[in-house]
PDB file of C-alpha atoms and ligand atoms in Angstrom:
ATOM      1  CA  MET P  11       0.005   0.015  -0.012  1.00 60.00           C
ATOM      2  CA  ASP P  12       1.490   3.327  -1.082  1.00 74.00           C
ATOM      3  CA  THR P  13      -0.659   5.756   0.935  1.00 80.00           C
ATOM      4  CA  PRO P  14      -2.425   5.542   4.271  1.00 86.00           C
ATOM      5  CA  ASN P  15      -6.192   4.909   4.454  1.00 85.00           C
ATOM      6  CA  THR P  16      -8.492   7.885   4.686  1.00 88.00           C
ATOM      7  CA  ALA P  17     -10.314   7.858   8.061  1.00 87.00           C
ATOM      8  CA  LEU P  18     -13.046  10.262   6.958  1.00 93.00           C
ATOM      9  CA  THR P  19     -13.582  13.345   4.803  1.00 94.00           C
ATOM     10  CA  LEU P  20     -14.434  16.743   6.269  1.00 94.00           C
ATOM     11  CA  MET P  21     -15.575  19.525   3.866  1.00 91.00           C
ATOM     12  CA  GLY P  22     -14.501  17.200   1.057  1.00 91.00           C
ATOM     13  CA  VAL P  23     -10.968  16.891   2.466  1.00 95.00           C
ATOM     14  CA  PRO P  24      -9.589  13.446   3.320  1.00 96.00           C
ATOM     15  CA  ILE P  25      -8.243  13.149   6.854  1.00 97.00           C
ATOM     16  CA  HIS P  26      -5.804  10.363   7.709  1.00 97.00           C
ATOM     17  CA  ASP P  27      -5.769   8.693  11.113  1.00 97.00           C
ATOM     18  CA  VAL P  28      -2.032   8.655  11.686  1.00 97.00           C
ATOM     19  CA  THR P  29       0.096   9.032  14.779  1.00 97.00           C
ATOM     20  CA  MET P  30       3.302  11.033  14.835  1.00 98.00           C
ATOM     21  CA  GLU P  31       5.391   7.883  14.540  1.00 98.00           C
ATOM     22  CA  GLU P  32       3.324   6.559  11.637  1.00 97.00           C
ATOM     23  CA  THR P  33       3.632   9.924   9.886  1.00 98.00           C
ATOM     24  CA  VAL P  34       7.427   9.717  10.206  1.00 98.00           C
ATOM     25  CA  GLY P  35       7.232   6.119   8.924  1.00 98.00           C
ATOM     26  CA  TRP P  36       5.289   7.064   5.805  1.00 98.00           C
ATOM     27  CA  ILE P  37       7.626   9.951   5.056  1.00 98.00           C
ATOM     28  CA  GLY P  38      10.629   7.659   5.455  1.00 98.00           C
ATOM     29  CA  ARG P  39       9.222   5.056   3.071  1.00 98.00           C
ATOM     30  CA  TRP P  40       8.502   7.729   0.465  1.00 98.00           C
ATOM     31  CA  ILE P  41      11.980   9.216   0.736  1.00 98.00           C
ATOM     32  CA  GLU P  42      13.491   5.748   0.251  1.00 97.00           C
ATOM     33  CA  LYS P  43      11.274   5.043  -2.744  1.00 96.00           C
ATOM     34  CA  GLY P  44      11.382   8.432  -4.430  1.00 96.00           C
ATOM     35  CA  GLY P  45       8.478  10.148  -6.182  1.00 96.00           C
ATOM     36  CA  ALA P  46       6.832  13.370  -5.066  1.00 98.00           C
ATOM     37  CA  HIS P  47       4.579  13.095  -2.015  1.00 98.00           C
ATOM     38  CA  GLN P  48       2.832  16.115  -0.565  1.00 98.00           C
ATOM     39  CA  VAL P  49       1.884  16.260   3.140  1.00 98.00           C
ATOM     40  CA  ALA P  50      -0.596  18.798   4.490  1.00 98.00           C
ATOM     41  CA  THR P  51      -1.081  19.723   8.184  1.00 98.00           C
ATOM     42  CA  VAL P  52      -4.842  20.205   8.286  1.00 97.00           C
ATOM     43  CA  ASN P  53      -6.627  22.354  10.829  1.00 94.00           C
ATOM     44  CA  PRO P  54     -10.182  23.851  10.845  1.00 92.00           C
ATOM     45  CA  GLU P  55      -8.934  26.980   9.011  1.00 92.00           C
ATOM     46  CA  PHE P  56      -7.815  24.736   6.158  1.00 94.00           C
ATOM     47  CA  LEU P  57     -11.186  22.974   6.077  1.00 94.00           C
ATOM     48  CA  MET P  58     -13.220  26.199   6.124  1.00 92.00           C
ATOM     49  CA  ARG P  59     -11.118  27.485   3.292  1.00 94.00           C
ATOM     50  CA  ALA P  60     -11.394  24.227   1.328  1.00 95.00           C
ATOM     51  CA  ARG P  61     -15.158  24.476   1.584  1.00 92.00           C
ATOM     52  CA  ASP P  62     -15.206  27.649  -0.505  1.00 91.00           C
ATOM     53  CA  ASP P  63     -12.043  27.258  -2.581  1.00 96.00           C
ATOM     54  CA  ALA P  64     -12.138  24.404  -5.105  1.00 96.00           C
ATOM     55  CA  GLU P  65      -8.462  24.781  -6.011  1.00 97.00           C
ATOM     56  CA  PHE P  66      -7.343  24.386  -2.403  1.00 98.00           C
ATOM     57  CA  ARG P  67      -9.738  21.501  -1.891  1.00 97.00           C
ATOM     58  CA  ALA P  68      -8.326  19.698  -4.945  1.00 97.00           C
ATOM     59  CA  CYS P  69      -4.826  20.319  -3.630  1.00 97.00           C
ATOM     60  CA  LEU P  70      -5.639  18.630  -0.317  1.00 97.00           C
ATOM     61  CA  GLU P  71      -7.546  15.835  -2.027  1.00 96.00           C
ATOM     62  CA  GLN P  72      -4.464  15.009  -4.057  1.00 96.00           C
ATOM     63  CA  ALA P  73      -2.022  15.156  -1.164  1.00 97.00           C
ATOM     64  CA  SER P  74      -0.518  11.844  -0.087  1.00 97.00           C
ATOM     65  CA  LEU P  75      -1.148  12.573   3.538  1.00 98.00           C
ATOM     66  CA  CYS P  76      -3.465  15.042   5.351  1.00 98.00           C
ATOM     67  CA  ILE P  77      -2.488  14.881   8.978  1.00 98.00           C
ATOM     68  CA  PRO P  78      -4.916  16.034  11.703  1.00 97.00           C
ATOM     69  CA  ASP P  79      -3.151  19.146  13.010  1.00 95.00           C
ATOM     70  CA  GLY P  80      -5.705  20.867  15.199  1.00 89.00           C
ATOM     71  CA  ILE P  81      -7.916  19.770  18.048  1.00 90.00           C
ATOM     72  CA  GLY P  82     -10.951  21.055  16.037  1.00 90.00           C
ATOM     73  CA  VAL P  83     -10.293  18.329  13.459  1.00 94.00           C
ATOM     74  CA  LEU P  84     -10.300  15.617  16.139  1.00 95.00           C
ATOM     75  CA  LEU P  85     -13.441  17.082  17.624  1.00 92.00           C
ATOM     76  CA  ALA P  86     -15.248  17.193  14.286  1.00 92.00           C
ATOM     77  CA  ALA P  87     -14.237  13.665  13.501  1.00 94.00           C
ATOM     78  CA  ARG P  88     -15.578  12.551  16.935  1.00 93.00           C
ATOM     79  CA  LEU P  89     -18.894  14.292  16.200  1.00 90.00           C
ATOM     80  CA  ARG P  90     -19.039  12.269  12.966  1.00 90.00           C
ATOM     81  CA  GLY P  91     -18.400   9.060  14.913  1.00 92.00           C
ATOM     82  CA  CYS P  92     -14.733   8.702  14.017  1.00 94.00           C
ATOM     83  CA  ARG P  93     -12.111   8.637  16.763  1.00 95.00           C
ATOM     84  CA  LEU P  94      -8.733   9.834  15.424  1.00 96.00           C
ATOM     85  CA  ARG P  95      -5.950   8.545  17.627  1.00 96.00           C
ATOM     86  CA  GLU P  96      -3.705  11.595  17.832  1.00 95.00           C
ATOM     87  CA  ARG P  97      -3.289  15.233  16.978  1.00 96.00           C
ATOM     88  CA  VAL P  98      -0.129  15.466  14.885  1.00 97.00           C
ATOM     89  CA  ALA P  99       1.001  19.089  15.048  1.00 96.00           C
ATOM     90  CA  GLY P 100       3.194  20.364  12.217  1.00 96.00           C
ATOM     91  CA  SER P 101       5.274  22.270  14.775  1.00 95.00           C
ATOM     92  CA  ASP P 102       6.095  19.006  16.522  1.00 97.00           C
ATOM     93  CA  LEU P 103       6.602  17.145  13.239  1.00 98.00           C
ATOM     94  CA  VAL P 104       9.424  19.401  12.025  1.00 98.00           C
ATOM     95  CA  PRO P 105      11.846  18.731  14.939  1.00 98.00           C
ATOM     96  CA  ARG P 106      10.868  15.045  14.933  1.00 98.00           C
ATOM     97  CA  LEU P 107      11.707  14.839  11.228  1.00 98.00           C
ATOM     98  CA  ALA P 108      14.965  16.668  11.779  1.00 98.00           C
ATOM     99  CA  ARG P 109      15.976  13.928  14.259  1.00 98.00           C
ATOM    100  CA  GLU P 110      14.984  11.240  11.736  1.00 98.00           C
ATOM    101  CA  ALA P 111      16.774  13.052   8.898  1.00 98.00           C
ATOM    102  CA  ALA P 112      19.972  13.280  10.917  1.00 98.00           C
ATOM    103  CA  ALA P 113      19.824   9.517  11.725  1.00 98.00           C
ATOM    104  CA  ARG P 114      19.010   8.477   8.132  1.00 98.00           C
ATOM    105  CA  GLY P 115      21.026  10.989   6.080  1.00 98.00           C
ATOM    106  CA  TRP P 116      18.111  12.784   4.445  1.00 98.00           C
ATOM    107  CA  ARG P 117      18.867  16.199   3.017  1.00 98.00           C
ATOM    108  CA  VAL P 118      16.394  18.836   4.224  1.00 99.00           C
ATOM    109  CA  PHE P 119      15.565  22.144   2.523  1.00 99.00           C
ATOM    110  CA  PHE P 120      13.961  24.942   4.551  1.00 99.00           C
ATOM    111  CA  LEU P 121      11.890  27.206   2.293  1.00 98.00           C
ATOM    112  CA  GLY P 122       9.845  30.230   3.354  1.00 98.00           C
ATOM    113  CA  ALA P 123       9.156  32.472   6.377  1.00 98.00           C
ATOM    114  CA  ALA P 124      10.656  35.943   6.819  1.00 98.00           C
ATOM    115  CA  PRO P 125      14.271  36.532   5.810  1.00 98.00           C
ATOM    116  CA  GLY P 126      16.712  34.893   8.209  1.00 98.00           C
ATOM    117  CA  ILE P 127      14.115  32.671   9.903  1.00 98.00           C
ATOM    118  CA  SER P 128      14.764  29.525   7.825  1.00 98.00           C
ATOM    119  CA  GLU P 129      18.515  29.878   8.479  1.00 98.00           C
ATOM    120  CA  GLU P 130      17.935  30.282  12.249  1.00 98.00           C
ATOM    121  CA  THR P 131      15.550  27.291  12.218  1.00 98.00           C
ATOM    122  CA  ALA P 132      18.114  25.139  10.479  1.00 98.00           C
ATOM    123  CA  ALA P 133      20.926  26.317  12.816  1.00 98.00           C
ATOM    124  CA  ARG P 134      18.900  25.434  15.884  1.00 98.00           C
ATOM    125  CA  LEU P 135      17.957  22.022  14.574  1.00 98.00           C
ATOM    126  CA  LEU P 136      21.603  21.403  13.589  1.00 98.00           C
ATOM    127  CA  LYS P 137      22.644  22.203  17.184  1.00 98.00           C
ATOM    128  CA  ALA P 138      20.155  19.631  18.442  1.00 98.00           C
ATOM    129  CA  TYR P 139      20.988  17.066  15.775  1.00 98.00           C
ATOM    130  CA  PRO P 140      24.593  17.684  14.590  1.00 98.00           C
ATOM    131  CA  ALA P 141      24.436  15.029  11.852  1.00 98.00           C
ATOM    132  CA  LEU P 142      21.527  16.868  10.110  1.00 98.00           C
ATOM    133  CA  GLN P 143      22.245  17.501   6.432  1.00 98.00           C
ATOM    134  CA  ILE P 144      20.912  20.918   5.485  1.00 98.00           C
ATOM    135  CA  ALA P 145      20.337  21.072   1.730  1.00 98.00           C
ATOM    136  CA  GLY P 146      19.474  24.788   1.841  1.00 98.00           C
ATOM    137  CA  CYS P 147      17.599  27.631   3.467  1.00 98.00           C
ATOM    138  CA  TYR P 148      15.785  30.353   1.552  1.00 98.00           C
ATOM    139  CA  ALA P 149      12.968  32.746   2.292  1.00 98.00           C
ATOM    140  CA  GLY P 150      11.842  33.462  -1.272  1.00 98.00           C
ATOM    141  CA  SER P 151       8.224  34.227  -2.099  1.00 98.00           C
ATOM    142  CA  PRO P 152       5.237  32.020  -2.843  1.00 98.00           C
ATOM    143  CA  HIS P 153       4.325  34.193  -5.871  1.00 98.00           C
ATOM    144  CA  PRO P 154       4.146  31.974  -9.036  1.00 98.00           C
ATOM    145  CA  ASP P 155       6.614  34.328 -10.810  1.00 98.00           C
ATOM    146  CA  GLU P 156       9.285  33.017  -8.439  1.00 98.00           C
ATOM    147  CA  ASP P 157       8.472  29.319  -8.863  1.00 98.00           C
ATOM    148  CA  ASP P 158      11.222  28.524 -11.400  1.00 98.00           C
ATOM    149  CA  ASP P 159      13.921  30.183  -9.328  1.00 98.00           C
ATOM    150  CA  LEU P 160      12.892  28.378  -6.127  1.00 98.00           C
ATOM    151  CA  VAL P 161      12.479  25.003  -7.858  1.00 98.00           C
ATOM    152  CA  GLU P 162      15.975  25.331  -9.258  1.00 98.00           C
ATOM    153  CA  ARG P 163      17.425  26.103  -5.828  1.00 98.00           C
ATOM    154  CA  VAL P 164      15.748  23.124  -4.226  1.00 98.00           C
ATOM    155  CA  ARG P 165      16.657  20.823  -7.139  1.00 98.00           C
ATOM    156  CA  ALA P 166      20.308  21.940  -7.293  1.00 98.00           C
ATOM    157  CA  ALA P 167      20.624  21.299  -3.540  1.00 98.00           C
ATOM    158  CA  ARG P 168      19.618  17.607  -4.052  1.00 98.00           C
ATOM    159  CA  SER P 169      16.922  17.853  -1.386  1.00 98.00           C
ATOM    160  CA  ASP P 170      15.047  14.784  -0.135  1.00 98.00           C
ATOM    161  CA  LEU P 171      12.631  16.553   2.236  1.00 98.00           C
ATOM    162  CA  LEU P 172      11.304  20.005   1.505  1.00 99.00           C
ATOM    163  CA  LEU P 173       9.655  22.030   4.292  1.00 99.00           C
ATOM    164  CA  VAL P 174       7.643  25.022   3.026  1.00 98.00           C
ATOM    165  CA  ALA P 175       6.573  27.790   5.418  1.00 98.00           C
ATOM    166  CA  TYR P 176       4.338  30.205   3.484  1.00 98.00           C
ATOM    167  CA  GLY P 177       1.177  29.591   5.568  1.00 97.00           C
ATOM    168  CA  ALA P 178      -1.957  27.968   4.123  1.00 96.00           C
ATOM    169  CA  PRO P 179      -3.091  27.931   1.370  1.00 97.00           C
ATOM    170  CA  LYS P 180      -0.015  29.429  -0.322  1.00 98.00           C
ATOM    171  CA  GLN P 181       2.459  26.782   0.827  1.00 98.00           C
ATOM    172  CA  ASP P 182       0.177  23.920  -0.179  1.00 98.00           C
ATOM    173  CA  LEU P 183      -0.605  25.424  -3.587  1.00 98.00           C
ATOM    174  CA  TRP P 184       3.120  26.052  -4.057  1.00 98.00           C
ATOM    175  CA  LEU P 185       3.835  22.373  -3.424  1.00 98.00           C
ATOM    176  CA  ARG P 186       1.062  21.281  -5.737  1.00 98.00           C
ATOM    177  CA  ARG P 187       2.492  23.378  -8.580  1.00 98.00           C
ATOM    178  CA  ASN P 188       6.146  22.585  -7.994  1.00 98.00           C
ATOM    179  CA  LEU P 189       7.001  19.633  -5.816  1.00 98.00           C
ATOM    180  CA  HIS P 190       7.272  17.198  -8.745  1.00 98.00           C
ATOM    181  CA  ARG P 191       9.907  19.458 -10.346  1.00 98.00           C
ATOM    182  CA  THR P 192      12.123  19.844  -7.250  1.00 98.00           C
ATOM    183  CA  GLY P 193      13.459  16.286  -7.022  1.00 98.00           C
ATOM    184  CA  ALA P 194      12.419  16.160  -3.318  1.00 98.00           C
ATOM    185  CA  ALA P 195      10.507  13.004  -2.520  1.00 98.00           C
ATOM    186  CA  VAL P 196       8.445  14.645   0.178  1.00 98.00           C
ATOM    187  CA  GLY P 197       7.162  18.232   0.574  1.00 98.00           C
ATOM    188  CA  ILE P 198       5.330  19.477   3.629  1.00 98.00           C
ATOM    189  CA  GLY P 199       3.543  22.788   4.264  1.00 98.00           C
ATOM    190  CA  VAL P 200       4.608  23.641   7.810  1.00 98.00           C
ATOM    191  CA  GLY P 201       2.849  27.002   8.445  1.00 96.00           C
ATOM    192  CA  GLY P 202       4.411  28.947  11.339  1.00 95.00           C
ATOM    193  CA  SER P 203       6.718  26.130  12.533  1.00 97.00           C
ATOM    194  CA  PHE P 204       9.914  27.849  11.555  1.00 98.00           C
ATOM    195  CA  ASP P 205       8.867  30.932  13.590  1.00 97.00           C
ATOM    196  CA  PHE P 206       8.416  28.729  16.679  1.00 96.00           C
ATOM    197  CA  ILE P 207      11.690  26.836  16.262  1.00 98.00           C
ATOM    198  CA  ALA P 208      13.668  29.991  15.458  1.00 98.00           C
ATOM    199  CA  GLY P 209      12.212  31.696  18.538  1.00 96.00           C
ATOM    200  CA  ALA P 210      10.415  34.430  16.519  1.00 94.00           C
ATOM    201  CA  ALA P 211       7.036  33.283  17.866  1.00 92.00           C
ATOM    202  CA  ARG P 212       6.093  31.651  21.161  1.00 90.00           C
ATOM    203  CA  ARG P 213       4.320  28.269  21.215  1.00 90.00           C
ATOM    204  CA  ALA P 214       1.526  27.788  23.773  1.00 92.00           C
ATOM    205  CA  PRO P 215       2.758  25.945  26.916  1.00 92.00           C
ATOM    206  CA  ARG P 216       2.671  22.147  26.989  1.00 91.00           C
ATOM    207  CA  TRP P 217      -0.240  22.004  29.433  1.00 93.00           C
ATOM    208  CA  ALA P 218      -2.405  24.069  27.060  1.00 93.00           C
ATOM    209  CA  GLN P 219      -1.399  21.863  24.151  1.00 90.00           C
ATOM    210  CA  ARG P 220      -2.320  18.736  26.156  1.00 88.00           C
ATOM    211  CA  LEU P 221      -5.710  20.209  27.083  1.00 89.00           C
ATOM    212  CA  GLY P 222      -6.389  21.042  23.468  1.00 88.00           C
ATOM    213  CA  LEU P 223      -6.322  24.790  24.218  1.00 90.00           C
ATOM    214  CA  GLU P 224      -3.429  25.907  22.016  1.00 89.00           C
ATOM    215  CA  TRP P 225      -5.887  27.888  19.846  1.00 87.00           C
ATOM    216  CA  LEU P 226      -7.127  29.774  22.944  1.00 89.00           C
ATOM    217  CA  VAL P 227      -3.625  30.760  24.050  1.00 91.00           C
ATOM    218  CA  ARG P 228      -2.831  31.872  20.507  1.00 87.00           C
ATOM    219  CA  LEU P 229      -6.004  33.993  20.502  1.00 89.00           C
ATOM    220  CA  ILE P 230      -5.041  35.675  23.771  1.00 90.00           C
ATOM    221  CA  TRP P 231      -1.470  36.347  22.643  1.00 90.00           C
ATOM    222  CA  GLU P 232      -2.350  37.352  19.083  1.00 87.00           C
ATOM    223  CA  PRO P 233      -5.843  38.858  19.354  1.00 88.00           C
ATOM    224  CA  TRP P 234      -5.579  40.311  15.833  1.00 87.00           C
ATOM    225  CA  ARG P 235      -6.037  36.724  14.616  1.00 83.00           C
ATOM    226  CA  TRP P 236      -9.576  36.552  15.959  1.00 82.00           C
ATOM    227  CA  ARG P 237     -11.131  36.843  12.529  1.00 81.00           C
ATOM    228  CA  ARG P 238      -9.150  33.857  11.307  1.00 80.00           C
ATOM    229  CA  GLN P 239      -9.969  31.922  14.462  1.00 80.00           C
ATOM    230  CA  LEU P 240     -13.699  32.365  13.877  1.00 83.00           C
ATOM    231  CA  ALA P 241     -13.101  29.420  11.558  1.00 82.00           C
ATOM    232  CA  LEU P 242     -13.058  27.101  14.538  1.00 82.00           C
ATOM    233  CA  PRO P 243     -16.552  27.805  16.106  1.00 85.00           C
ATOM    234  CA  LYS P 244     -18.084  28.138  12.580  1.00 86.00           C
ATOM    235  CA  PHE P 245     -16.541  24.838  11.629  1.00 87.00           C
ATOM    236  CA  VAL P 246     -17.824  23.005  14.687  1.00 83.00           C
ATOM    237  CA  TRP P 247     -21.255  24.509  14.147  1.00 86.00           C
ATOM    238  CA  LEU P 248     -21.408  23.323  10.537  1.00 87.00           C
ATOM    239  CA  ILE P 249     -20.354  19.826  11.602  1.00 86.00           C
ATOM    240  CA  LEU P 250     -23.073  19.818  14.294  1.00 84.00           C
ATOM    241  CA  LEU P 251     -25.623  20.857  11.703  1.00 84.00           C
ATOM    242  CA  GLY P 252     -24.318  18.167   9.379  1.00 81.00           C
ATOM    243  CA  ARG P 253     -23.559  20.846   6.794  1.00 73.00           C
ATOM    244  CA  ASP P 254     -19.980  19.908   6.126  1.00 72.00           C
ATOM    245  CA  GLY P 255     -20.698  19.003   2.547  1.00 59.00           C
ATOM    246  CA  ASP P 256     -20.001  15.267   2.938  1.00 62.00           C
TER     247      ASP P 256
HETATM  248  N1  UDP U  21       4.909  33.605   5.013  1.00 67.85           N
HETATM  249  C1  UDP U  21       5.866  33.899   4.049  1.00 67.85           C
HETATM  250  N2  UDP U  21       5.400  34.509   2.903  1.00 67.85           N
HETATM  251  C2  UDP U  21       4.130  34.825   2.673  1.00 67.85           C
HETATM  252  C3  UDP U  21       3.129  34.494   3.669  1.00 67.85           C
HETATM  253  C4  UDP U  21       3.555  33.901   4.823  1.00 67.85           C
HETATM  254  O1  UDP U  21       7.015  33.611   4.230  1.00 67.85           O
HETATM  255  O2  UDP U  21       3.797  35.368   1.614  1.00 67.85           O
HETATM  256  C5  UDP U  21       5.327  32.908   6.233  1.00 67.85           C
HETATM  257  C6  UDP U  21       5.229  33.693   7.543  1.00 67.85           C
HETATM  258  O3  UDP U  21       6.406  34.496   7.681  1.00 67.85           O
HETATM  259  C7  UDP U  21       5.203  32.566   8.587  1.00 67.85           C
HETATM  260  C8  UDP U  21       4.524  31.439   7.834  1.00 67.85           C
HETATM  261  O4  UDP U  21       4.452  31.837   6.479  1.00 67.85           O
HETATM  262  O5  UDP U  21       6.469  32.168   8.917  1.00 67.85           O
HETATM  263  C9  UDP U  21       3.226  31.013   8.320  1.00 67.85           C
HETATM  264  O6  UDP U  21       2.360  32.051   8.587  1.00 67.85           O
HETATM  265  P1  UDP U  21       1.104  31.903   9.510  1.00 67.85           P
HETATM  266  O7  UDP U  21       1.454  32.036  10.934  1.00 67.85           O
HETATM  267  O8  UDP U  21       0.073  32.850   8.924  1.00 67.85           O
HETATM  268  O9  UDP U  21       0.637  30.385   9.146  1.00 67.85           O
HETATM  269  P2  UDP U  21      -0.157  29.300   9.935  1.00 67.85           P
HETATM  270  O10 UDP U  21       0.771  28.617  10.856  1.00 67.85           O
HETATM  271  O11 UDP U  21      -1.273  30.016  10.659  1.00 67.85           O
HETATM  272  O12 UDP U  21      -0.634  28.442   8.760  1.00 67.85           O
END
């Protein structure tokens, strides 16, 4: 079997019931085999967007793996009678993959975020995992005019794993347009993960993450995000009404 089974679809988007370790396992198999596998870290904001945006929905439908990143996704699945085993947060996946990459010799490219952030992210991960092979770091831009230049950088660096931090949906659409041309076997849209690892943004404390309240801490710290965060209650409401389009 080349891809994991879909546990359910929400707003037309397949969600895979994978744990962190299974996610790392799939990524490892794909890197060994080659090809171009896209991984998306799906939260309620993704799903609300996919509901209205056919291009983004198609992008997630075609991804090899849509991991449940967001307590709202687990909650919605539960309301639909499906118990997903684990929340797999993109911000946790990046350091876990850096450890695996260091152990298995994968070359990792860090693309996106503000200038200097990808370099700082790579430097911190290298400190934690000195055997990590950094293929490259580059901020660039998700604008399609820049695609050829960025693809060439990633390709020339002989990258195995490409982490793209342009936020959703730009990072995921970038991967859909370009991953197959980069030579990287796996590409993942990692949102704000580089900002957390580089220390440019603070992650909610562990206790809040464990209680499923990371979104609340983020709302308190970054109140200007409230409009975006309305996606969560709207999403739960639509699921409760059974209007999630599935
Ligand atoms: N970002 C970027 N270029 C853009 C838009 C966003 O490099 O045109 C970066 C931004 O600097 C941040 C990351 O994308 O590091 C994710 O942003 P955000 O926190 O909005 O994403 P989320 O984690 O909510 O998906």
